CSV table of C-alpha atoms in Angstrom, one decimal:
chain,number,residue,atom,x,y,z
W,135,MET,CA,-0.4,-6.2,-7.2
W,136,GLY,CA,2.8,-6.0,-8.6
W,137,ARG,CA,5.3,-3.2,-8.0
W,138,LYS,CA,4.7,0.1,-9.9
W,139,LYS,CA,6.8,0.3,-13.4
W,140,ARG,CA,9.1,3.2,-13.0
W,141,ASP,CA,9.5,6.0,-15.7
W,142,LEU,CA,13.2,5.4,-17.1
W,143,SER,CA,12.7,7.7,-20.4
W,144,HIS,CA,15.5,10.0,-19.2
W,145,LEU,CA,17.7,6.9,-20.0
W,146,LEU,CA,16.4,5.8,-22.8
W,147,PRO,CA,18.4,6.5,-26.2
W,148,PHE,CA,16.7,9.2,-28.1
W,149,CYS,CA,17.0,10.8,-31.5
W,150,TYR,CA,19.1,13.9,-31.4
W,151,TYR,CA,17.9,15.2,-34.7
W,152,CYS,CA,13.8,15.3,-33.3
W,153,ASP,CA,14.1,14.3,-29.9
W,154,LYS,CA,12.2,11.3,-29.8
W,155,THR,CA,12.7,8.5,-27.4
W,156,PHE,CA,13.2,4.8,-28.1
W,157,GLU,CA,12.8,1.6,-26.0
W,158,ASN,CA,16.7,0.7,-27.4
W,159,GLU,CA,19.0,2.0,-30.2
W,160,ILE,CA,18.2,-0.7,-32.9
W,161,ILE,CA,14.7,1.3,-33.3
W,162,LEU,CA,16.7,4.7,-33.0
W,163,HIS,CA,18.7,3.3,-36.1
W,164,GLN,CA,16.3,2.1,-38.1
W,165,HIS,CA,14.1,5.6,-37.2
W,166,GLN,CA,17.0,7.4,-37.9
W,167,LYS,CA,17.7,5.6,-41.6
W,168,ALA,CA,13.7,6.0,-42.2
W,169,ARG,CA,12.8,9.8,-41.3
W,170,HIS,CA,16.5,11.9,-41.3
W,171,PHE,CA,18.9,10.2,-43.3
W,172,THR,CA,16.3,8.7,-46.5
W,173,CYS,CA,17.4,10.4,-50.2
W,174,GLU,CA,13.9,11.9,-51.1
W,175,LYS,CA,15.1,11.7,-55.0
W,176,CYS,CA,15.4,7.5,-54.5
W,177,GLN,CA,14.5,6.6,-51.8
W,178,LYS,CA,17.8,5.0,-50.6
W,179,LYS,CA,18.4,5.0,-47.1
W,180,PHE,CA,21.5,5.4,-45.1
W,181,SER,CA,22.9,5.5,-41.3
W,182,THR,CA,24.7,8.8,-41.2
W,183,ALA,CA,24.5,12.3,-42.7
W,184,ASP,CA,27.8,12.2,-43.8
W,185,LEU,CA,26.9,8.9,-46.3
W,186,ILE,CA,23.4,10.8,-47.3
W,187,LYS,CA,25.1,14.0,-48.2
W,188,SER,CA,28.1,12.3,-50.2
W,189,HIS,CA,24.9,10.0,-52.1
W,190,LEU,CA,23.2,13.8,-53.1
W,191,HIS,CA,26.5,15.2,-54.3
W,192,GLN,CA,27.5,12.4,-56.3
W,193,SER,CA,24.3,10.8,-57.7
W,194,HIS,CA,21.8,14.0,-58.3
W,195,ASN,CA,24.5,17.0,-58.0
W,196,GLU,CA,22.9,18.3,-54.9
W,197,ASN,CA,24.5,19.8,-51.7
W,198,LEU,CA,22.9,18.6,-48.4
W,199,GLN,CA,22.4,22.2,-46.1
W,200,LYS,CA,20.9,20.4,-43.4
W,201,VAL,CA,19.2,17.1,-41.9
W,202,PRO,CA,16.1,16.5,-43.1
W,203,ASN,CA,13.0,16.6,-40.8
W,204,SER,CA,15.3,17.7,-37.7
W,205,LEU,CA,14.7,20.4,-35.1
W,206,SER,CA,15.7,23.9,-36.6
W,207,ASP,CA,18.6,24.2,-33.9
W,208,ARG,CA,19.6,20.5,-34.2
W,209,SER,CA,20.0,20.2,-37.9
W,210,SER,CA,23.5,20.7,-38.5
W,211,ILE,CA,25.2,18.3,-40.6
W,212,GLU,CA,28.6,18.8,-39.2
W,213,LEU,CA,28.1,16.6,-36.4
W,214,LYS,CA,28.9,12.9,-37.2
W,215,ILE,CA,25.7,11.0,-35.2
W,216,PHE,CA,25.2,7.4,-35.4
W,217,GLY,CA,22.3,6.4,-33.1
W,218,MET,CA,23.6,7.9,-29.7
W,219,GLN,CA,27.1,7.9,-30.8
W,220,GLY,CA,28.3,11.3,-31.4
W,221,VAL,CA,25.8,13.5,-29.5
W,222,PRO,CA,27.5,15.6,-27.4
W,223,ARG,CA,28.3,15.1,-24.1
W,224,PRO,CA,26.6,18.1,-22.5
W,225,PHE,CA,23.6,17.5,-24.4
W,226,ILE,CA,23.0,14.2,-23.0
W,227,GLU,CA,23.6,15.3,-19.5
W,228,GLU,CA,21.1,18.5,-19.6
W,229,ARG,CA,18.7,16.3,-21.4
W,230,GLN,CA,18.7,13.5,-18.4
W,231,LYS,CA,18.8,16.3,-16.1
W,232,SER,CA,15.3,17.6,-17.5
W,233,LYS,CA,13.6,14.4,-18.0
W,234,ALA,CA,14.5,13.3,-14.4
W,235,LYS,CA,12.9,16.7,-12.9
W,236,GLU,CA,9.8,15.9,-15.1
W,237,TYR,CA,9.7,12.5,-13.6
W,238,TRP,CA,10.3,13.7,-10.4
W,239,ASP,CA,7.7,16.8,-10.8
W,240,LYS,CA,5.2,14.2,-11.6
W,241,ILE,CA,5.7,12.0,-9.1
W,242,ILE,CA,5.5,15.2,-6.3
W,243,SER,CA,2.5,16.2,-7.9
W,244,GLU,CA,0.7,12.6,-7.5
W,245,LYS,CA,1.5,12.5,-4.2
W,246,ASN,CA,0.0,16.3,-3.4
W,247,GLN,CA,-3.2,15.2,-5.3
W,248,LYS,CA,-3.4,11.9,-3.3
W,249,LEU,CA,-2.9,14.1,0.3
W,250,LYS,CA,-5.3,16.4,-1.0
W,251,LYS,CA,-8.0,13.9,-1.8
W,252,GLU,CA,-7.3,12.4,1.7
W,253,GLN,CA,-7.7,16.0,3.5
W,254,LYS,CA,-11.0,16.3,1.8
W,255,LEU,CA,-12.2,12.8,2.5
W,256,LYS,CA,-11.2,13.7,6.3
W,257,GLU,CA,-12.9,17.2,6.5
W,258,LYS,CA,-16.1,15.4,4.7
W,259,GLU,CA,-16.2,12.6,7.3
W,260,GLN,CA,-15.2,15.2,10.4
W,261,LYS,CA,-18.7,17.3,9.1
W,262,LYS,CA,-20.3,14.1,9.0
W,263,LYS,CA,-19.6,13.3,12.8
W,264,GLN,CA,-20.4,17.4,13.6
W,265,LYS,CA,-23.5,16.7,11.7
W,266,ALA,CA,-24.2,13.3,13.8
W,267,GLN,CA,-23.5,15.2,17.0
W,268,LYS,CA,-25.8,18.0,16.6
W,269,GLN,CA,-28.5,15.8,15.5
W,270,THR,CA,-27.8,13.6,18.7
W,271,VAL,CA,-27.8,16.7,21.0
W,272,GLU,CA,-30.8,18.3,19.2
W,273,VAL,CA,-32.6,14.7,19.5
W,274,GLU,CA,-31.5,14.6,23.2
W,275,GLU,CA,-33.1,18.1,23.7
W,276,LYS,CA,-36.4,17.2,22.2
W,277,VAL,CA,-36.4,14.1,24.3
W,278,GLN,CA,-35.8,16.2,27.5
W,279,GLU,CA,-38.3,18.5,26.4
W,280,GLN,CA,-41.3,16.2,25.9
W,281,GLU,CA,-40.6,14.3,29.0
W,282,LYS,CA,-40.7,17.9,30.9
W,283,LYS,CA,-44.2,18.2,29.4
W,284,ALA,CA,-45.2,15.0,30.0
W,285,GLU,CA,-44.4,15.8,33.5
W,286,GLU,CA,-46.1,19.0,33.6
W,287,ASN,CA,-49.4,17.4,32.0
W,288,PHE,CA,-49.1,14.3,33.9
W,289,ASP,CA,-51.5,14.7,37.0
W,290,MET,CA,-51.7,12.1,39.6
W,291,THR,CA,-54.6,13.5,41.8
W,292,GLY,CA,-57.1,11.1,42.2
W,293,PHE,CA,-55.6,8.5,40.4
W,294,SER,CA,-55.7,4.7,41.5
W,295,PHE,CA,-54.3,1.4,40.2
W,296,GLY,CA,-57.6,-0.5,41.1
W,297,PHE,CA,-56.3,-2.3,44.4
W,298,GLY,CA,-57.9,0.3,46.5
W,299,LEU,CA,-54.9,2.6,46.9
W,300,ASP,CA,-55.4,6.1,46.8
W,301,LEU,CA,-52.0,7.5,45.9
W,302,ASN,CA,-52.6,11.4,47.5
W,303,ALA,CA,-54.5,9.2,50.4
W,304,GLY,CA,-51.1,8.8,51.9
W,305,GLN,CA,-49.7,12.0,52.0
W,306,GLU,CA,-51.0,13.0,55.5
W,307,ASN,CA,-49.8,9.5,57.4
W,308,LYS,CA,-48.4,6.6,54.7
W,309,LYS,CA,-48.0,4.1,57.4
W,310,ASP,CA,-52.0,4.5,59.2
W,311,ASN,CA,-53.3,4.1,55.7
W,312,PHE,CA,-51.7,1.4,54.3
W,313,LYS,CA,-52.7,-2.4,55.2
W,314,PRO,CA,-52.0,-5.4,53.4
W,315,SER,CA,-56.1,-6.3,52.8
W,316,ASN,CA,-56.3,-2.9,51.1
W,317,ILE,CA,-53.8,-4.0,48.5
W,318,PHE,CA,-55.8,-7.3,47.4
W,319,GLY,CA,-59.2,-5.7,47.2
W,320,PHE,CA,-60.1,-6.8,50.9
W,321,GLU,CA,-62.1,-4.2,53.4
């Protein structure tokens, strides 16, 4: 069993325009070209917003107002972003903090869930032990009751073992009635 893979998504490159995370910056460049810097008229792909803006102006006589397929608060063409280059530093730091917080909240939540499960299991085991102890006490009480009833109902008067001994006969004077020959059936 190996180590658990850590979630390092807060350190991975991300697209400033749509906030999508990528494994490496090469894939991020491909994403930005295909998703945000592709001319809708001729399907040409560009690496920055400046290049697509100048292309639209020169080739199609259009002005680009905002980056296509971007979040509303991040659609500015004024920023010169290529991959992770040009992304405002405070924005990167804020993203790292928020993603790190999400990660640690998730870890703490998982630990709490694990502790709750363990606590429930302990409570179940305790209940089982208490139930078993209660049943043991009940069984012992029933056995004692039955033994008492058996003692009360068992009468030894007139009972002999077949050796000529009468258990009640020896009550007056035990030594006088006992003879070794009585044990073996001799008179």
